[in-house]
Tab-separated table of C-alpha atoms and ligand atoms in Angstrom:
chain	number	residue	atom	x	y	z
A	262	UNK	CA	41.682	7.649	-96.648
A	263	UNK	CA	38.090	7.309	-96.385
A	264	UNK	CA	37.159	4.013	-95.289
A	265	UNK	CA	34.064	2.817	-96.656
A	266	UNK	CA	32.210	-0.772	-95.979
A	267	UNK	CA	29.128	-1.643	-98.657
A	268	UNK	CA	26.957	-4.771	-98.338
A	269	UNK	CA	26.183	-5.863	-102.113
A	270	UNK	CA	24.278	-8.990	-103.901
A	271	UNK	CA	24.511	-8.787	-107.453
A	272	UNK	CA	23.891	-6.463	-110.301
A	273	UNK	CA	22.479	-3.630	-109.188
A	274	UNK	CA	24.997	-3.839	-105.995
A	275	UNK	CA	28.426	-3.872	-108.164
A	276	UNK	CA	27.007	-1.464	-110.831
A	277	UNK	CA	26.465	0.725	-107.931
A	278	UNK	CA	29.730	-0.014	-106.180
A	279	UNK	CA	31.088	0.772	-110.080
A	280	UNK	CA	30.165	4.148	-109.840
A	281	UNK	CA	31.037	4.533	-106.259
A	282	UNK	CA	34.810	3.929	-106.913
A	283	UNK	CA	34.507	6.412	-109.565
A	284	UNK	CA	33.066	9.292	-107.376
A	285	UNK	CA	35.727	8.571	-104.424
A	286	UNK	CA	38.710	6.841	-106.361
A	287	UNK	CA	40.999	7.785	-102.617
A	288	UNK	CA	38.906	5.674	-100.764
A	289	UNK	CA	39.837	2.266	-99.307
A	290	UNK	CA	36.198	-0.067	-99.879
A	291	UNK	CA	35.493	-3.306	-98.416
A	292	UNK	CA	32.071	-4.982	-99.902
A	293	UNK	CA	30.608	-7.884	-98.148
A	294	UNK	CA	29.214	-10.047	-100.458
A	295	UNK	CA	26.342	-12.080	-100.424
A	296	UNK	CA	26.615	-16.045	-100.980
A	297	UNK	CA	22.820	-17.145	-100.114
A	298	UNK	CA	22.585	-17.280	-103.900
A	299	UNK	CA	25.633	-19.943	-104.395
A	300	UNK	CA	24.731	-23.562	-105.933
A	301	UNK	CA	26.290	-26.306	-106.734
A	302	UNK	CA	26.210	-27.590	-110.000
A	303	UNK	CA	27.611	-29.766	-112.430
A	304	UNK	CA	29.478	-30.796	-109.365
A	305	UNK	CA	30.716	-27.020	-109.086
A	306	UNK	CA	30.511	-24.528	-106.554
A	307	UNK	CA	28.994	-21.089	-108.175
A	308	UNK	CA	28.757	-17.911	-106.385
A	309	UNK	CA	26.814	-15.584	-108.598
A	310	UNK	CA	26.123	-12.542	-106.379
A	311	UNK	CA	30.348	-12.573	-105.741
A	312	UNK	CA	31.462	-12.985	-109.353
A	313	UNK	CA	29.036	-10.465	-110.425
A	314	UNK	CA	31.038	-7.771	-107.989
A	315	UNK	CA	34.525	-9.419	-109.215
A	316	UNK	CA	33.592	-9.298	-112.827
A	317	UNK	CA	32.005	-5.624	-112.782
A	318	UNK	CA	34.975	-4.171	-111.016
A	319	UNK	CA	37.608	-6.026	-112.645
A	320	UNK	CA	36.536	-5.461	-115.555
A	321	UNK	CA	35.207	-9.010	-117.211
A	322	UNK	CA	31.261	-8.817	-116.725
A	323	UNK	CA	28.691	-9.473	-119.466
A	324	UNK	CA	27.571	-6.390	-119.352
A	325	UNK	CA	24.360	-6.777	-120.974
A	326	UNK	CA	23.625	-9.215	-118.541
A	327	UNK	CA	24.804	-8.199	-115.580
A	328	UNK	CA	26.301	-11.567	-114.805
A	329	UNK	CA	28.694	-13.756	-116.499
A	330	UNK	CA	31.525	-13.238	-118.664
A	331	UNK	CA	32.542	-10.997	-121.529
A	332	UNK	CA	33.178	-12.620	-124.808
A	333	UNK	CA	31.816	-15.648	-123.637
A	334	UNK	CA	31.573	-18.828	-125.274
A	335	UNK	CA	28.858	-22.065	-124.142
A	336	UNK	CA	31.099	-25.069	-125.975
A	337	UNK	CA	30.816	-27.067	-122.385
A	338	UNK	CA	27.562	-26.423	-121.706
A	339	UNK	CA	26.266	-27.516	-125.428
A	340	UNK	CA	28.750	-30.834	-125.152
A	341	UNK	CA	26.938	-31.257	-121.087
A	342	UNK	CA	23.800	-30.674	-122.671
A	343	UNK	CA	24.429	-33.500	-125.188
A	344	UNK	CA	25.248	-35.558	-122.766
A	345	UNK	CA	21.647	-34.991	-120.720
A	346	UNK	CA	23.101	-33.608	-118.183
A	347	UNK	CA	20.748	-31.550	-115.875
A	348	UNK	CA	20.226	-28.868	-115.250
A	349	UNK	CA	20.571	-27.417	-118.942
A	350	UNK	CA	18.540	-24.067	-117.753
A	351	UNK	CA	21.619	-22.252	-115.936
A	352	UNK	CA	23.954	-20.912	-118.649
A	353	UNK	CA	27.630	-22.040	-117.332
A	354	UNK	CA	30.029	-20.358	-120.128
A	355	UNK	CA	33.560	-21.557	-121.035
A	356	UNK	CA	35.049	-18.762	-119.692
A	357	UNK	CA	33.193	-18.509	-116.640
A	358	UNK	CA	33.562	-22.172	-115.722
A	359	UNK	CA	37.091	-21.507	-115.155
A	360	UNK	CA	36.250	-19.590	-111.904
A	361	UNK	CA	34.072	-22.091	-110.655
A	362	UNK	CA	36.678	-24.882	-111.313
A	363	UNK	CA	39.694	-22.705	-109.659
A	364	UNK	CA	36.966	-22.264	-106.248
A	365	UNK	CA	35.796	-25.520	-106.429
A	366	UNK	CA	39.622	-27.232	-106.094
A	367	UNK	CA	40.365	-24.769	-103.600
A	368	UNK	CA	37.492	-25.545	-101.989
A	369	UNK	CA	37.956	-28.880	-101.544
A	370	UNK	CA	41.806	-28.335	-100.976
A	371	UNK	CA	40.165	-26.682	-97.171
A	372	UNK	CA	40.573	-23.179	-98.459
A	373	UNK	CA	37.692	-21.082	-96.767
A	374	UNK	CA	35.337	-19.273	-99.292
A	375	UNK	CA	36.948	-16.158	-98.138
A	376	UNK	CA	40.664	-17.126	-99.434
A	377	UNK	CA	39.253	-18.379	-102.625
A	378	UNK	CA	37.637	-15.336	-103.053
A	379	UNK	CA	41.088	-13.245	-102.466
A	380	UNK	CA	42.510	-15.533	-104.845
A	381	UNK	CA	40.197	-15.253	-107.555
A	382	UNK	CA	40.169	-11.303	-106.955
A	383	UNK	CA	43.954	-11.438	-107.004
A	384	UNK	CA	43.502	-11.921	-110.856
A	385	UNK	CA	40.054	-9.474	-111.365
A	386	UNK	CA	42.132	-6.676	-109.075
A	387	UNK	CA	37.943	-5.064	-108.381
A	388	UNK	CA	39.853	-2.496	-106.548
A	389	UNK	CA	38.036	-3.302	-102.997
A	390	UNK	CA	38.631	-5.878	-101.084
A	391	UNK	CA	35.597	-8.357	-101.622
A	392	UNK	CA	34.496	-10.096	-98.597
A	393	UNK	CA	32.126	-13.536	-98.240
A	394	UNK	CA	29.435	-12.346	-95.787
A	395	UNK	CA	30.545	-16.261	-94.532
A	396	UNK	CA	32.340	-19.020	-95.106
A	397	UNK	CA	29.747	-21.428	-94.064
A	398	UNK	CA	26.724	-22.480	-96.099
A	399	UNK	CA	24.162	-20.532	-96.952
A	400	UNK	CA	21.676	-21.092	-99.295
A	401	UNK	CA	18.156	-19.251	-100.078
A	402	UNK	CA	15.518	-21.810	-101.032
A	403	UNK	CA	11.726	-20.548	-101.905
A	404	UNK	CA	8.957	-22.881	-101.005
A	405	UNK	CA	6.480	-22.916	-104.200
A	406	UNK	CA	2.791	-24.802	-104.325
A	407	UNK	CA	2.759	-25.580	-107.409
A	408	UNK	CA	-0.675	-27.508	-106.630
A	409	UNK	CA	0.565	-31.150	-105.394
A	410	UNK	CA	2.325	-29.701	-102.460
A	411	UNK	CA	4.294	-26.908	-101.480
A	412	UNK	CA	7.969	-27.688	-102.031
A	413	UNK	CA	11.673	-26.015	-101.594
A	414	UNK	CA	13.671	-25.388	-104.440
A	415	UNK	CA	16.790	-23.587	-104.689
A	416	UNK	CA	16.441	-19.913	-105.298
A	417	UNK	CA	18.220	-19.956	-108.589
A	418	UNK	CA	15.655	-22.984	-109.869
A	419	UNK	CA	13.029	-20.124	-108.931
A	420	UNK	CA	15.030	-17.340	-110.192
A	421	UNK	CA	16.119	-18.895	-113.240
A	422	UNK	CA	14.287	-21.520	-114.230
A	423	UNK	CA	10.666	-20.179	-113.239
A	424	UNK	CA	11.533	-16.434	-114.068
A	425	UNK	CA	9.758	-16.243	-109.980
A	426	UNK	CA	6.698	-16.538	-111.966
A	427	UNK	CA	5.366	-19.196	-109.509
A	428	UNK	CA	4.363	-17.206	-106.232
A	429	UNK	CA	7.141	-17.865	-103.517
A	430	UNK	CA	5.273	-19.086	-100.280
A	431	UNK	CA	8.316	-18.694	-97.990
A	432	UNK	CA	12.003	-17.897	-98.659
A	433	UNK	CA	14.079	-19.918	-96.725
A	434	UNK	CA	18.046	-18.861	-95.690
A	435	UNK	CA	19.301	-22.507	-95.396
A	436	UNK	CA	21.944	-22.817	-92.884
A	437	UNK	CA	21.954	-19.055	-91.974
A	438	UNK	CA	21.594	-19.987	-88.207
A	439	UNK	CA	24.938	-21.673	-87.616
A	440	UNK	CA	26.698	-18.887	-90.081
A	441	UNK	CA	29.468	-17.201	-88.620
A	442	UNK	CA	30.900	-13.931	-90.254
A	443	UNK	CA	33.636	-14.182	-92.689
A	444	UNK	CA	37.248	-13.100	-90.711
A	445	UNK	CA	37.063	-9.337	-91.532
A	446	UNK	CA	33.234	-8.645	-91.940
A	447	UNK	CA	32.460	-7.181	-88.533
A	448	UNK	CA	35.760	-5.299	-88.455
A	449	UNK	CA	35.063	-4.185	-91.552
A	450	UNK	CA	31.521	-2.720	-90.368
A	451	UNK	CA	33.127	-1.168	-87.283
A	452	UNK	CA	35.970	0.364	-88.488
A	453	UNK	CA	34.014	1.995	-91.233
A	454	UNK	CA	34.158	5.943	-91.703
A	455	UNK	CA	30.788	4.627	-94.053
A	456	UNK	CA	28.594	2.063	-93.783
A	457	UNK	CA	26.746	1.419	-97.325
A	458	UNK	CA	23.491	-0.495	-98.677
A	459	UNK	CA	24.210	0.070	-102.283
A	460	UNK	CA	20.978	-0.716	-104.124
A	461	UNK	CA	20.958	-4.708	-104.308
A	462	UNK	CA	18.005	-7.380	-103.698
A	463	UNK	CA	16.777	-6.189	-99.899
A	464	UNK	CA	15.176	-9.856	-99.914
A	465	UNK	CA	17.651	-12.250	-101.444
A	466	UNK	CA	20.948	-9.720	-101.231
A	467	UNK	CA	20.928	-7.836	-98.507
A	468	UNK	CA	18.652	-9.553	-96.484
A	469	UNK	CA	20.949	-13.164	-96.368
A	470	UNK	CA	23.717	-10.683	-95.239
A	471	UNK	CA	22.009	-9.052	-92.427
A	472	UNK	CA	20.972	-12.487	-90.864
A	473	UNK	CA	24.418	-13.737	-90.687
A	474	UNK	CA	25.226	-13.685	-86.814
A	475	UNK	CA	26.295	-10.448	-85.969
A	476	UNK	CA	26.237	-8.455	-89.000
A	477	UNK	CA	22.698	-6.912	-88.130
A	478	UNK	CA	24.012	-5.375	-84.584
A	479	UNK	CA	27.666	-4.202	-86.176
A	480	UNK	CA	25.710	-2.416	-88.596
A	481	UNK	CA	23.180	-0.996	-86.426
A	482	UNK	CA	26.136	-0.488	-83.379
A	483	UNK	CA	28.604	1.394	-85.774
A	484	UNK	CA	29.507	4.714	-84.672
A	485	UNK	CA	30.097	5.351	-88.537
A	486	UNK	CA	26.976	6.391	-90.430
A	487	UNK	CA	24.673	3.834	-92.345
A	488	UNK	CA	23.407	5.201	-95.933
A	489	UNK	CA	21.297	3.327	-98.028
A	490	UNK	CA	20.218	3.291	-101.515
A	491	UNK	CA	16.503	2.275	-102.782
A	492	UNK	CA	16.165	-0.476	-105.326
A	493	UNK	CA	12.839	0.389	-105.958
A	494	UNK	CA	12.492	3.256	-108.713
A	495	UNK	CA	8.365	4.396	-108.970
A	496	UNK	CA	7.478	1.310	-107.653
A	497	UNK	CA	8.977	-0.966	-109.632
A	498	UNK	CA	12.385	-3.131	-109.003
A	499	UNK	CA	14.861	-1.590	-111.538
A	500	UNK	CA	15.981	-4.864	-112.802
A	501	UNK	CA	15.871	-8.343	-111.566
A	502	UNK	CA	12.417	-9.147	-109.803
A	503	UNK	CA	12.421	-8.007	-105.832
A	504	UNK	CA	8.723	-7.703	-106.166
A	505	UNK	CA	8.475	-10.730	-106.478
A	506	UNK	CA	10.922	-11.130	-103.467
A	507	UNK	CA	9.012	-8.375	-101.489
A	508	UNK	CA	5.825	-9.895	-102.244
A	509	UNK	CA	6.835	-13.271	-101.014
A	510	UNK	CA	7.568	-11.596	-97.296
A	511	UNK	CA	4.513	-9.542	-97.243
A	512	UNK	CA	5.986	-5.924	-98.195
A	513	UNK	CA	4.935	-3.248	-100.391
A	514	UNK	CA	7.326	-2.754	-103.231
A	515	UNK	CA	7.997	0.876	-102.957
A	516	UNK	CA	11.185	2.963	-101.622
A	517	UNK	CA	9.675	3.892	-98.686
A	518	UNK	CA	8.948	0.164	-97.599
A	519	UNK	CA	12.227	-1.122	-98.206
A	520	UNK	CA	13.312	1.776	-96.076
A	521	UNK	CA	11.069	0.581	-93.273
A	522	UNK	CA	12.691	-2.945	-93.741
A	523	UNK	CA	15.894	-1.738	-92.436
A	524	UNK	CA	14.898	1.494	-90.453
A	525	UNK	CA	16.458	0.322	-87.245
A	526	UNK	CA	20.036	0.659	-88.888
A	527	UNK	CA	19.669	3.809	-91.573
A	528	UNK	CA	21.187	6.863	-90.726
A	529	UNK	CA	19.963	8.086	-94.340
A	530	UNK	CA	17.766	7.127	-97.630
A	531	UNK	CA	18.058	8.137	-101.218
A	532	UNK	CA	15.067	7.403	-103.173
A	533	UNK	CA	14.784	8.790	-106.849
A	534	UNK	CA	12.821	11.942	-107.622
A	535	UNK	CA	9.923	10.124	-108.930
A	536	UNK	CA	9.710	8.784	-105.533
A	537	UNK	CA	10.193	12.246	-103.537
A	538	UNK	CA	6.496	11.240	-102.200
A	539	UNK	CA	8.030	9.139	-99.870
A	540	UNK	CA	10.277	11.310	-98.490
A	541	UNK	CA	8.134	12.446	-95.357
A	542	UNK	CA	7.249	8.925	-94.554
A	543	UNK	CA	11.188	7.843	-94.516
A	544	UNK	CA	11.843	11.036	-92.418
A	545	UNK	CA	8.939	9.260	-90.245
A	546	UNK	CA	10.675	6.249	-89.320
A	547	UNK	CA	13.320	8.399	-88.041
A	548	UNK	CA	15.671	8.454	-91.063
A	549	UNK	CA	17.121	10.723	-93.073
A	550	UNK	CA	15.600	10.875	-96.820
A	551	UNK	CA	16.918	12.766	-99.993
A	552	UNK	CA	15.097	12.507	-103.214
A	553	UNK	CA	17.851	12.451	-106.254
A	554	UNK	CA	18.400	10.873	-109.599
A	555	UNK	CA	19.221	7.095	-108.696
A	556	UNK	CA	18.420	5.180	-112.372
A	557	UNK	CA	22.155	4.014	-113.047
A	558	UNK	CA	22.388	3.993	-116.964
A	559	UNK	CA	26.162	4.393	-117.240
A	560	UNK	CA	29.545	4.685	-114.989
B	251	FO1	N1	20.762	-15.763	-114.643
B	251	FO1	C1	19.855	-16.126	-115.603
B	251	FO1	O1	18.791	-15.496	-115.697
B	251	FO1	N2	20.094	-17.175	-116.440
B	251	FO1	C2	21.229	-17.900	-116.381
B	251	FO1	O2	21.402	-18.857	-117.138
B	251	FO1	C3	22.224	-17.522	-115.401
B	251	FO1	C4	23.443	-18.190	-115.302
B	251	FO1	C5	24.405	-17.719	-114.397
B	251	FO1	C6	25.670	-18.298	-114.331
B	251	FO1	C7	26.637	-17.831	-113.438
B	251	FO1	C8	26.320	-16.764	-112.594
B	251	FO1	O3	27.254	-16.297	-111.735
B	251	FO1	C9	25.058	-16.157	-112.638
B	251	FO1	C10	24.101	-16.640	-113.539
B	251	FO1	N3	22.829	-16.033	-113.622
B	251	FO1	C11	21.926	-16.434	-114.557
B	251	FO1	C12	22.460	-14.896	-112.774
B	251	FO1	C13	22.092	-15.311	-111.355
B	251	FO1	O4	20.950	-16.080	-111.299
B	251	FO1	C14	21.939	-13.986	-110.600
B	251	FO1	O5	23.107	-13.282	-110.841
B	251	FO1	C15	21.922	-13.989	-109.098
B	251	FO1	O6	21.972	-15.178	-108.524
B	251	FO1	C16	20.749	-13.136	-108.652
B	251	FO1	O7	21.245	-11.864	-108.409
């Protein structure tokens, strides 16, 4: 049984991780999750980048969007709306609210974010077992000068609300230095026959993982090799806006950069074949590189 360990954010991450279960359907896959995107709103606790990898798997995603429920329905969110009730630019649907009602009473029942998570999977059955990268709080927050004065606002205000048209002058992991790992993540990374870095948000996905204490030197101090998968296709973010991420930390948005931001742990790199340019400088920095198909337009 092939045991397999992927760090993932959202939709690019579980789309991957999609296909992955496909190509080894034997094998026993643990993702850790990233919760540096989780918000609270509406007096709810949301964790996008870990419902995204619950819904794809188990089967109840928006597909279009890449987030969010199937079938889904906005009565709540009109009635809130009526109401005034800010913020009216995050979509919460009917369906969808149910999850964040179900982890916000756990929650506050002194469940960790970990057993809510096994108990909302218990219903999705994803078919891995879906990890918090913590229980503690997390959350990203981008400073933005807007002109007044630079300010912090959450990443999904950013995200969301400002599409990250509105240059980020720092991103900021809130609470990231008294995270501990989730019970499981760094067994997870060392007992791993694989170690993946499906193709997920290196800044705002991947990145909040890696900082948690510990993850960074399991994954770079597993005897198992570490593979990774470029989210940048010809240059360009395949969805969602890393350059905009990459930008904001003062790195090139290309395959070959994204490589260098986590050379120290890579074993190997795929890139796409429009990027087989970059090949020789991956191999540079002391990493294996492949050039193959990686645009993921179905299972
Ligand atoms: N993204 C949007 O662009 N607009 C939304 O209104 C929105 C609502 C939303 C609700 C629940 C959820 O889990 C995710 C949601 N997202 C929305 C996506 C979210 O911003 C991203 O999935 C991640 O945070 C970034 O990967």
């Amino acid at each position: 049984m092939l045991r397999i360990t992927a760090l993932a954010g959202g939709i690019g991450g579980a789309r991957f991780l999609r296909g992955l279960l496909r190509a080894v359907p034997d094998s026993d896959v643990t993702v850790i999750g990233n919760t540096a995107d989780d918000i609270t709103l509406h007096g709810l606790h949301i964790s996008p980048d870990l419902d995204t990898v619950m819904y794809t798997l188990g089967g109840g995603i928006h597909e279009g969007q890449g987030w969010g429920r199937a079938d889904e329905t906005y009565a709540v969110k009109d009635e809130l709306a009526a109401y005034g009730a800010e913020p009216q630019w995050f979509g919460l649907g009917d369906r969808d609210l149910a999850t964040h009602v179900i982890r916000t009473q756990m929650l506050g029942a002194g469940y960790p974010l970990s057993a809510v998570t096994e108990a909302l999977c218990d219903r999705w059955q994803p078919g891995v077992r879906l990890l918090p990268m913590t229980d503690d709080r997390v959350e990203t927050h981008v400073v933005v000068d807007e002109g007044k004065r630079p300010r912090a606002v959450h990443f999904q205000e950013w995200w969301v609300r400002m599409h990250a048209k509105i240059p980020a002058e720092r991103i900021v992991l809130v609470g990231v230095e008294s995270a501990r790992p989730a019970p499981g993540v760094l067994e997870a990374i060392q007992a791993a026959d694989v170690v993946l870095l499906p193709p997920s948000n290196p800044v705002v996905s991947i990145g909040p993982i890696l900082a948690v204490a510990g993850v960074r030197d399991a994954v770079a101090t597993t005897g198992a090799p570490v593979v990774g998968v470029s989210p940048i296709i010809s240059g360009a973010p395949v969805r969602g806006m890393a350059d905009a991420c990459l930008t904001a930390i003062g790195v090139e948005t290309s395959a070959a950069a994204v490589a260098g931001l986590y050379a120290d742990l890579l074993d190997g790199w795929l890139v796409d074949t429009s990027d087989a340019g970059a090949v020789p400088t991956v191999e540079a920095l002391g990493v294996r590189c492949r050039a193959v198909p990686l645009l993921m337009s179905d299972v």
